[in-house]
Coordinates of C-alpha atoms and ligand atoms in Angstrom, one line a residue:
X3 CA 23.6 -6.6 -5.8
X4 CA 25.8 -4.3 -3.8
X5 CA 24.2 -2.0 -1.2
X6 CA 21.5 0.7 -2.8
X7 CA 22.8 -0.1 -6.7
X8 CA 20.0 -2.0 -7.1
X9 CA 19.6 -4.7 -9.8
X10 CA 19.5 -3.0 -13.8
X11 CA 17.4 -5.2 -14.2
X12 CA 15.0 -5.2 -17.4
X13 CA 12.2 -2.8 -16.6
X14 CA 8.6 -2.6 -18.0
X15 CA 8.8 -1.7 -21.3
X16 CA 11.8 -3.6 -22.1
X17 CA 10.7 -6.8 -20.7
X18 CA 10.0 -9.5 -23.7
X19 CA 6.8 -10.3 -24.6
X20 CA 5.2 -13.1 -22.1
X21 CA 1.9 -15.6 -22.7
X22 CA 0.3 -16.3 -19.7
X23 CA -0.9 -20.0 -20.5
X24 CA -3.6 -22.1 -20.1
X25 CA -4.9 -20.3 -16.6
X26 CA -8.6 -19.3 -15.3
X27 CA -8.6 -15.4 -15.6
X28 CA -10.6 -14.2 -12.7
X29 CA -10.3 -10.4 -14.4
X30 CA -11.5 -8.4 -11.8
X31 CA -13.2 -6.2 -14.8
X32 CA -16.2 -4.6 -14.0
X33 CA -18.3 -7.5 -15.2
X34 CA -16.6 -9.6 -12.8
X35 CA -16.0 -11.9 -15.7
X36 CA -13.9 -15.3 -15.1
X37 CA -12.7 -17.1 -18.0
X38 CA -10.5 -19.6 -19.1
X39 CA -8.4 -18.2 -21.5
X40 CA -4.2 -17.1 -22.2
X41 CA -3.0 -13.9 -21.6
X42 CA -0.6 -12.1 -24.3
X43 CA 1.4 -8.8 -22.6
X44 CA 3.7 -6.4 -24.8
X45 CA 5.4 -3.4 -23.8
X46 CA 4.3 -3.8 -19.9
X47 CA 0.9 -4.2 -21.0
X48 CA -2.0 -6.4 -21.5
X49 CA -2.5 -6.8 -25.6
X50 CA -4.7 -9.1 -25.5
X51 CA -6.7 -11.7 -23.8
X52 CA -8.0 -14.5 -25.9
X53 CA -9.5 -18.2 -25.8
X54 CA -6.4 -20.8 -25.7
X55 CA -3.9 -21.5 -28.6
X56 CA -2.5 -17.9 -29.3
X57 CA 1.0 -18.5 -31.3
X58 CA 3.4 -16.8 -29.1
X59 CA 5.1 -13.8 -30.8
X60 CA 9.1 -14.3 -31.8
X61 CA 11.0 -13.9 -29.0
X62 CA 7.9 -14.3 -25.9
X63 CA 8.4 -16.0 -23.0
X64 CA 5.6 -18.3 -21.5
X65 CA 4.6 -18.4 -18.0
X66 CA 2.4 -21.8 -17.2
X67 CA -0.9 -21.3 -15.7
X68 CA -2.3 -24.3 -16.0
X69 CA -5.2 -25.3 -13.5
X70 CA -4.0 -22.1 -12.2
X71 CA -6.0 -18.6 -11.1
X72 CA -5.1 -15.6 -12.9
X73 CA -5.7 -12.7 -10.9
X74 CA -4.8 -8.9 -11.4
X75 CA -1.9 -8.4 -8.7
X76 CA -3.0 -6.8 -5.6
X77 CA -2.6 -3.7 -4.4
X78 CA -1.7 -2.3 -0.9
X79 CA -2.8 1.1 -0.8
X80 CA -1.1 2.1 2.8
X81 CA 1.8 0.8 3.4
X82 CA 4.9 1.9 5.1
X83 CA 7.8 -0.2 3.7
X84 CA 10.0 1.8 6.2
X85 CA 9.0 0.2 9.6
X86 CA 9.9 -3.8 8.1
X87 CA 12.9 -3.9 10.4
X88 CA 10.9 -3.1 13.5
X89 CA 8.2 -6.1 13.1
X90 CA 7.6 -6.9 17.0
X91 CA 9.2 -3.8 18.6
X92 CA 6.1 -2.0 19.6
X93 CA 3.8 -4.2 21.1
X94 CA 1.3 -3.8 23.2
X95 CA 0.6 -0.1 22.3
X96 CA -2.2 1.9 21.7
X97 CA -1.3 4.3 18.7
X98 CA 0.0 7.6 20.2
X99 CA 2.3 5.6 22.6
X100 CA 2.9 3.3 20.1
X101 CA 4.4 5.8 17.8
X102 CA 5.9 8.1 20.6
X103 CA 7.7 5.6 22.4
X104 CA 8.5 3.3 19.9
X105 CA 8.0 4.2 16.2
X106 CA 9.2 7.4 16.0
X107 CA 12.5 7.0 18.3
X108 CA 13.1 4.0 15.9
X109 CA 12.3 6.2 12.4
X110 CA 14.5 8.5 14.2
X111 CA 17.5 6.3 13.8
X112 CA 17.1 5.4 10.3
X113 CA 19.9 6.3 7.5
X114 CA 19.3 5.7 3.4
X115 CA 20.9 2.5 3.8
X116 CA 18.9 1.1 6.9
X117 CA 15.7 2.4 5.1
X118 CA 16.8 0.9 1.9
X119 CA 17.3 -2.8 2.9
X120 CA 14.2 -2.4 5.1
X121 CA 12.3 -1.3 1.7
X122 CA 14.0 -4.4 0.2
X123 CA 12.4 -6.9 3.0
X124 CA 9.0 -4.9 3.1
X125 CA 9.1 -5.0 -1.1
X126 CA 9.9 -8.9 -1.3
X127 CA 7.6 -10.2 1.4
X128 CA 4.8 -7.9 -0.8
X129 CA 6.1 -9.9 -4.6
X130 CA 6.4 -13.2 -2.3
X131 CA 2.7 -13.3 -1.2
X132 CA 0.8 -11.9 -4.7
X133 CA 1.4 -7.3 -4.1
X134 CA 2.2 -5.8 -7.1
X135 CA 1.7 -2.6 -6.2
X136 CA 1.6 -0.4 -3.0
X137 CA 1.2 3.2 -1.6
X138 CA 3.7 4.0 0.6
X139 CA 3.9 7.0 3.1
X140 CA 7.5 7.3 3.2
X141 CA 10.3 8.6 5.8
X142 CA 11.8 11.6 7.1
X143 CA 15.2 10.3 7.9
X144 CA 16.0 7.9 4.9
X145 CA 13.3 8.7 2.7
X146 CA 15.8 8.9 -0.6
X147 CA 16.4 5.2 0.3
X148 CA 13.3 3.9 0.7
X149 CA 12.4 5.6 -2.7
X150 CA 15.5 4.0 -4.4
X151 CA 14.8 0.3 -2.9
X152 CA 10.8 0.9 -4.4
X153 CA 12.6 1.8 -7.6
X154 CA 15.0 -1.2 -7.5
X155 CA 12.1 -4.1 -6.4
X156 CA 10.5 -4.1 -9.6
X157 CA 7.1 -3.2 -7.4
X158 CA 4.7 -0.6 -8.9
X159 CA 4.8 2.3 -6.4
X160 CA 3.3 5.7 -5.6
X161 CA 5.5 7.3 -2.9
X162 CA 7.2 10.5 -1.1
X163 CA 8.7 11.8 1.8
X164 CA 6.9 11.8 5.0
X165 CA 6.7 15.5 6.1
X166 CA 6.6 16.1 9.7
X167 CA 8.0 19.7 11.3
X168 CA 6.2 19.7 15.1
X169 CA 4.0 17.8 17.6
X170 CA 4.1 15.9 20.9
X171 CA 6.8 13.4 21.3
X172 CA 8.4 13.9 18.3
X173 CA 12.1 13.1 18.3
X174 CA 14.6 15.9 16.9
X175 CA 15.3 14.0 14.1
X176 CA 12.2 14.2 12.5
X177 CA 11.4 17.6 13.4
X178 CA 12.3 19.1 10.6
X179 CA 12.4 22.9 9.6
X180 CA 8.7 23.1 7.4
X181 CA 10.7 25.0 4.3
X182 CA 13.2 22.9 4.0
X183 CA 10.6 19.8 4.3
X184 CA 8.5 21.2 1.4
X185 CA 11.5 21.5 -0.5
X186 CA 12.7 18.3 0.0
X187 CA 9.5 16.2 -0.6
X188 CA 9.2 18.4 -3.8
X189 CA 13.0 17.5 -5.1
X190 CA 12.7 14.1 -4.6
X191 CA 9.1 13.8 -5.5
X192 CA 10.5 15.0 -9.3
X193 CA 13.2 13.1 -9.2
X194 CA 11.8 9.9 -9.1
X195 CA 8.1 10.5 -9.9
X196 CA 7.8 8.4 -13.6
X197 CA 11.0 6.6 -12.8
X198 CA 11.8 2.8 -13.3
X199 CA 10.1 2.9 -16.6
X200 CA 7.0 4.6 -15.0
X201 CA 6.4 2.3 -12.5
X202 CA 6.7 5.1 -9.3
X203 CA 4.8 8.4 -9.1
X204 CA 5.1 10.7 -6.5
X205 CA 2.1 11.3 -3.8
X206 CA 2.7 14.2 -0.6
X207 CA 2.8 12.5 2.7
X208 CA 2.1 14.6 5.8
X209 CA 2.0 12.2 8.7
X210 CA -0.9 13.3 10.1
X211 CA -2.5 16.3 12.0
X212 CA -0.5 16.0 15.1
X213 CA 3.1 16.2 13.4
X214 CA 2.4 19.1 10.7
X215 CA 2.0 22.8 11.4
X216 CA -0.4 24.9 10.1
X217 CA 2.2 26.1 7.7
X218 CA 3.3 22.7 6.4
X219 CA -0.1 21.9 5.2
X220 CA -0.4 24.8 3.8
X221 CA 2.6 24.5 1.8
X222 CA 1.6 20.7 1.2
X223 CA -2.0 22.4 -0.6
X224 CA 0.4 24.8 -2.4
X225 CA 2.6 22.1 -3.6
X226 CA 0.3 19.7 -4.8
X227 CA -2.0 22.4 -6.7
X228 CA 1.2 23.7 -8.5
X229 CA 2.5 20.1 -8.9
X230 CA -0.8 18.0 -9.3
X231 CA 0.7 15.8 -7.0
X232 CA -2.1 14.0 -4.7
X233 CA -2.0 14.1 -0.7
X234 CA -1.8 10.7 1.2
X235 CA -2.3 10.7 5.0
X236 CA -3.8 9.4 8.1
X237 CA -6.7 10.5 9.4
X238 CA -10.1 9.8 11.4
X239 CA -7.9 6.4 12.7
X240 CA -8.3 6.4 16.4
X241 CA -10.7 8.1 18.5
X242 CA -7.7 9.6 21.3
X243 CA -6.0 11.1 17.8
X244 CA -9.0 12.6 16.9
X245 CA -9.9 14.1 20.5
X246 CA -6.0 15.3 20.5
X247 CA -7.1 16.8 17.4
X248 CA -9.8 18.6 18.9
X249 CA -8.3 20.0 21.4
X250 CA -4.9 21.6 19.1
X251 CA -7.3 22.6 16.3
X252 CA -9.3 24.8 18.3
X253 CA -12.0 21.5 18.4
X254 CA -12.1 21.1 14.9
X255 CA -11.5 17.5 14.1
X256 CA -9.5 16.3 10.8
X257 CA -12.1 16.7 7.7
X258 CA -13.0 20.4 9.9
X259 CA -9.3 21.4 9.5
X260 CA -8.8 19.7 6.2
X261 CA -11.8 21.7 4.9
X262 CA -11.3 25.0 6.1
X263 CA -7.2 24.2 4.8
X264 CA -8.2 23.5 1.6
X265 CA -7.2 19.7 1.7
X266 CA -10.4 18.7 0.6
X267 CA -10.5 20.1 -2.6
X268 CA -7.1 18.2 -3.7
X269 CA -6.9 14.7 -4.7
X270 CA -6.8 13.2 -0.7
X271 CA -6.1 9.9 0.3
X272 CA -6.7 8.7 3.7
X273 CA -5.6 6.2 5.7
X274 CA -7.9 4.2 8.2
X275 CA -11.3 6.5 8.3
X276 CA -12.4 4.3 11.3
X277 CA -13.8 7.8 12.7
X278 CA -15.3 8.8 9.9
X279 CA -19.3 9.6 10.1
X280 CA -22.0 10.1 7.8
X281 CA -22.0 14.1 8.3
X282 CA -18.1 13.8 7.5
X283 CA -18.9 11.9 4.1
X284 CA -21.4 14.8 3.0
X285 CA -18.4 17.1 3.0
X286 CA -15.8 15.7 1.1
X287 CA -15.4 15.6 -2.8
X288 CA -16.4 13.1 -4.8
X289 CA -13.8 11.4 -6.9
X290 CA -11.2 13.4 -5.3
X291 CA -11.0 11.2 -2.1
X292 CA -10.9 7.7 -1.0
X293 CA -10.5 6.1 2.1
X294 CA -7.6 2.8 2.6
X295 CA -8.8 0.5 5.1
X296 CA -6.1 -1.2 7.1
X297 CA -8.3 -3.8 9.1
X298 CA -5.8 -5.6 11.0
X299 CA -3.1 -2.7 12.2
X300 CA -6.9 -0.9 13.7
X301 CA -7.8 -4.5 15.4
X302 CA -4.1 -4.2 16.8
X303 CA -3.9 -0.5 18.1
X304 CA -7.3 -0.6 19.4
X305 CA -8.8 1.2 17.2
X306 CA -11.6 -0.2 16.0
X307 CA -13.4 -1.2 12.8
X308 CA -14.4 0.7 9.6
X309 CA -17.5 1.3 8.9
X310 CA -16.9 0.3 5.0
X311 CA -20.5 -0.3 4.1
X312 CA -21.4 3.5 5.2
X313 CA -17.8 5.2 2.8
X314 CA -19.0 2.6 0.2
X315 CA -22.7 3.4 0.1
X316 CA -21.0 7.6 -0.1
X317 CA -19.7 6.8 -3.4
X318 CA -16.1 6.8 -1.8
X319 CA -13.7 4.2 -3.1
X320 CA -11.8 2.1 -0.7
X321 CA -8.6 0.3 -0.8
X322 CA -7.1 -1.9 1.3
X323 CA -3.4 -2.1 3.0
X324 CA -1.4 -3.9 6.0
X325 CA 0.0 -0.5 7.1
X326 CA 3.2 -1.6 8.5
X327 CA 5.3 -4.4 10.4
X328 CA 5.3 -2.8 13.7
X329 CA 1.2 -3.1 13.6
X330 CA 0.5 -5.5 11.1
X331 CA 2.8 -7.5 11.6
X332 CA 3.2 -8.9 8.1
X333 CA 2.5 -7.0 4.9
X334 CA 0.3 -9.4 3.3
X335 CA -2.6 -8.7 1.3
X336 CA -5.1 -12.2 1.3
X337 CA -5.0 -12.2 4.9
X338 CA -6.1 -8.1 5.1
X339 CA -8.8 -8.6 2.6
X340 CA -10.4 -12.0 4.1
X341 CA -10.1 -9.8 7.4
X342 CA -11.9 -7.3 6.1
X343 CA -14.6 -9.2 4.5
X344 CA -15.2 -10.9 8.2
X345 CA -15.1 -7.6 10.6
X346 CA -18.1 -6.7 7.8
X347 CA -20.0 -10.0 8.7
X348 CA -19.1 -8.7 12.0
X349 CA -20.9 -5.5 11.9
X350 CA -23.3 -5.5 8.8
X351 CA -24.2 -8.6 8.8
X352 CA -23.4 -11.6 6.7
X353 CA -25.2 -10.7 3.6
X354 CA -23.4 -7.1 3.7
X355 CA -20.4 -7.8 1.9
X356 CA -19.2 -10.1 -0.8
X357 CA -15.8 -12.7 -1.7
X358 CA -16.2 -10.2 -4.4
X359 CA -16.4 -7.1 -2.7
X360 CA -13.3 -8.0 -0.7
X361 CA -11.3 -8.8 -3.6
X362 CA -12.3 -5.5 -5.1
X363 CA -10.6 -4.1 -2.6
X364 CA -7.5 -5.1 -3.2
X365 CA -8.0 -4.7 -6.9
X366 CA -10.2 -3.1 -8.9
X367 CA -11.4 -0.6 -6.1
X368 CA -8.2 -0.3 -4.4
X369 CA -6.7 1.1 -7.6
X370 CA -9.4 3.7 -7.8
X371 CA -8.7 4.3 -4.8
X372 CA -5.1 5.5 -5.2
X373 CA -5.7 7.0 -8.3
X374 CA -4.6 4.0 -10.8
X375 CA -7.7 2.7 -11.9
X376 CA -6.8 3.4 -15.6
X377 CA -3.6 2.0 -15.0
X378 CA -4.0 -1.9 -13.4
X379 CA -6.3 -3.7 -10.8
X380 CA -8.1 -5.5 -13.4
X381 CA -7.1 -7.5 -16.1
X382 CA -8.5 -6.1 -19.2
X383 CA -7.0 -5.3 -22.6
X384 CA -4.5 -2.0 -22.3
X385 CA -4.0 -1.9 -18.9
X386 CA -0.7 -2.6 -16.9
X387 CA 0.3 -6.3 -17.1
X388 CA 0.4 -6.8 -13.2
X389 CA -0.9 -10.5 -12.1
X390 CA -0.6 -13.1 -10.5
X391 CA -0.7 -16.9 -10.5
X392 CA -2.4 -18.8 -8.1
X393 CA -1.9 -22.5 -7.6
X394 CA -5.1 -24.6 -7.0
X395 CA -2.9 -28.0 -5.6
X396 CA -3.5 -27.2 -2.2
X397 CA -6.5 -28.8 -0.3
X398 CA -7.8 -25.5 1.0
X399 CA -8.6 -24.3 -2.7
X400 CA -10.8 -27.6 -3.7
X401 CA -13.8 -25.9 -4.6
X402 CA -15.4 -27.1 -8.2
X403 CA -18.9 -25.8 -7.3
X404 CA -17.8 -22.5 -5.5
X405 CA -17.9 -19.0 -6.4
X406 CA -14.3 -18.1 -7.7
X407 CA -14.6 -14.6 -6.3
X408 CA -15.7 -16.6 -2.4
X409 CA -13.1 -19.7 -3.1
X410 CA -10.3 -16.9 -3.5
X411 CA -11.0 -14.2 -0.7
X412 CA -11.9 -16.8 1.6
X413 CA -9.6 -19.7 1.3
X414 CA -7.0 -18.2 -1.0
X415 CA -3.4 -17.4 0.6
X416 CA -0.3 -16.4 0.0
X417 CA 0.9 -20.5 -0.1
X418 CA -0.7 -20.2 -3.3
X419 CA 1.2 -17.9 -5.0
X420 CA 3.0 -19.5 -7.8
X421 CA 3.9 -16.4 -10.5
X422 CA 4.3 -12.7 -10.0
X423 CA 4.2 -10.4 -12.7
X424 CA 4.9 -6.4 -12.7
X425 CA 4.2 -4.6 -15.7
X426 CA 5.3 -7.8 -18.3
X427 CA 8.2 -8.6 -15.6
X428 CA 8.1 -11.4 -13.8
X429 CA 9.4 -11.0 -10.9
X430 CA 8.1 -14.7 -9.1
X431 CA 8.8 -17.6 -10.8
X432 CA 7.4 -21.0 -9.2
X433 CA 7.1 -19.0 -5.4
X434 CA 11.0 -17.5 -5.9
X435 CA 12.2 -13.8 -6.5
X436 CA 13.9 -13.6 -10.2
X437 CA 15.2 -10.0 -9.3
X438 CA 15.6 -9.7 -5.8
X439 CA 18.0 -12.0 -3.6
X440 CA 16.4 -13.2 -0.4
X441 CA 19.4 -13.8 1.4
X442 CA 21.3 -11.2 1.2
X443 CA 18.1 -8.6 2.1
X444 CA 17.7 -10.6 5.2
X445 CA 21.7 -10.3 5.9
X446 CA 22.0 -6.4 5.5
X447 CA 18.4 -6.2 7.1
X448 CA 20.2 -7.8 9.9
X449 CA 23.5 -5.3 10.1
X450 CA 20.7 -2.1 9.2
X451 CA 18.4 -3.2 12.3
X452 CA 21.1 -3.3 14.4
X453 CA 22.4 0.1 12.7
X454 CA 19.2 2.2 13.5
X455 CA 19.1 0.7 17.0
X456 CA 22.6 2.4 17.6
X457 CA 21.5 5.8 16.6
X458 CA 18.3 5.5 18.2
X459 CA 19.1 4.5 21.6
X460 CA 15.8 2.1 21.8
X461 CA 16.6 -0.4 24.0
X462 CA 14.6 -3.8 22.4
X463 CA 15.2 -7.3 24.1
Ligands
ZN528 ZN1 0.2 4.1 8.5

């Protein structure tokens, strides 16, 4: 693999047919149901799921699952695949100065390769440890690359450029003129929404309220009513935001503004919703919203805890995501959900939230979330053949009398993960990437990190 031609690899639809055999299907369906049975896939998707002993079709490969989970892969519904290189570089920070000082100078510097091999390192470290698919809010700077190195991972993705135009503290380089922004999100979101064999689709990404004009969401409600493209952003994630906010907007706050913008009525996606309050939740359109909870990058910043049980109990789906590098520190999924389940404990009580509920979030409910729930987060007949393999050798997941749903959102982890799968595609076999070279992402990560650091001018020890 030479730098951004990615692999031509097979993609779904032209993978062979695979048997997943001999596992413990924990479907995810909305049943819940947990059976031990083998898993046919066809064409990308799931044809059928039956007791043990189907006769493989001419020509199918067979992934072992014995004394195995099988899980519907997880889904990261926030992510920023962009930011991998600069795990560690912002410490210490609450979010404005976090992104000010460190984030955005370092965004600044990126180029289509730098943000290509940082999508490769983001996109393995997600197949490594069980993702299958993510949301991702893009770049200004580099955002072509980041698209092409989702296409090339073999990860399902919904994705765009991340339009910015104005605000405090925001570096030249990302300040870009609004027309020619909306133009650009709009070329590349049709050239690569339905690539790779259908596995990306295009979202709109405005940062957030303090980086996008009036105009710029304006055009980003024009665009995505002509193209039917949703709108993913943050919002409602850290109370001084939301009193900056305040005080640009005239002391409107962000579902105010997105109101009277007409944001609400498209399909909106939000990011964090730590802010958000049961008067907020009253205004905002059911089944055209959802909320993705990013538990530990809000424990990091300081921002504090989502108040899931209240955006659950309005009807509002919620997903689940590890935001990014800089603030999550690592991009994987087990350890956001169990987190998630606890701060619940934390603040509901322990009888407010489920194994189950938590594993809903990264599956089921997390796909409903970003507008895939037809598509995967459960495994059921028709849908997307995205799973993965668990191993049960490990000490941790002894558990014969245990609820499945509490063994795996509890003591699961991403040492467990044996397979991968991505529309029919196996992409981990036995814990190793099939399509994706590990050493040579982390070598041109290397040479990119030290790439964006010369354009940037951040000094990092
Ligand atoms: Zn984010």
């Amino acid at each position: 693999m030479s730098a951004r031609e990615g692999p031509e690899a097979a993609r779904p639809g032209n993978a062979p047919p695979l048997l997943v055999r001999g596992g413990t299907l924990v479907t995810l369906d909305p049943q819940a149901t947990v059976v031990e049975a083998d898993l046919l896939a066809e064409d990308g998707r799931i044809r059928s799921i039956g007791p043990a002993s189907f006769d493989p079709p001419a020509g199918a490969r067979t992934l072992d699952a014995s004394g195995c989970w099988v899980l519907p892969g997880l889904i990261q519904g926030h992510v920023h695949l962009g930011q991998t290189l600069f795990r560690g570089l912002a410490e210490r920070r609450r979010l404005l100065p976090w992104l000010r000082e460190r984030i955005w100078p370092l965004e600044a510097g990126h180029d289509d390769e730098s943000a290509y091999w940082s999508t490769m390192l983001g996109a393995a470290e997600c197949l490594l440890s069980g993702t299958t698919t993510v949301q991702d809010i893009g770049l200004g700077p580099g955002a072509r690359g980041l698209l092409e190195g989702l296409r090339d991972s073999g990860l399902r993705a919904l994705a765009g450029k991340c339009l910015m135009d104005s605000g405090e503290g925001l570096p030249g380089a990302l300040r870009e003129e609004t027309e020619a922004a909306l133009a650009a999100a709009e070329s590349l979101g049709a050239e690569f929404d339905g690539a790779a064999g259908g596995r990306l689709g295009t979202v709109l990404n405005p940062r957030f309220i303090l980086t996008c004009s009036d105009p710029l969401w304006r055009g980003i409600r024009e665009l995505s009513e002509r193209r039917g493209w949703p709108v993913h952003t943050h919002a409602l994630e850290q109370r001084d935001e939301v009193e900056e906010v305040r005080r640009l907007k005239g002391g409107r706050d962000e579902v105010d503004y997105f109101d009277e913008e007409g944001i609400l009525e498209r399909d909106l996606r939000i990011a964090h919703g730590v802010q958000l309050t049961a008067e907020h939740l009253t205004r905002v359109r059911r089944g055209r919203f959802s909320v993705v909870h990013c538990p530990a990058s809000n424990l990091k910043l300081g921002s504090g805890i989502a108040d899931l049980a209240l955006i659950r109990g309005a009807g509002v789906p919620v997903g689940i995501g590890a935001d990014g590098a800089p603030c999550s520190n690592d991009l994987d999924a087990w350890f956001q959900l169990r987190l998630a389940a606890l701060l619940q404990h934390h603040r509901q009580g322990p009888a407010s939230f489920s194994g189950l509920d938590a594993l809903r979030l990264a599956t089921s409910e997390g796909a409903r979330a970003i507008g895939l729930g037809e598509r995967t987060g459960s495994l059921e007949e028709g849908k997307a053949a995205d799973l993965v393999v668990l191993s049960r050798s490990r000490p941790e997941s002894w558990g014969p009398r245990t609820d499945p749903h509490d063994l795996l959102a509890y003591s699961a982890s991403r040492a467990d993960v044996r397979h991968v799968v991505v529309g029919g595609e196996v992409l981990v076999e036995d814990g190793r990437l099939t399509r994706l070279d590990l050493d040579e992402i982390r070598s041109r990560a290397d040479a990119a990190l030290e790439a964006v650091l010369g354009r940037s001018g951040v000094e990092v020890p």
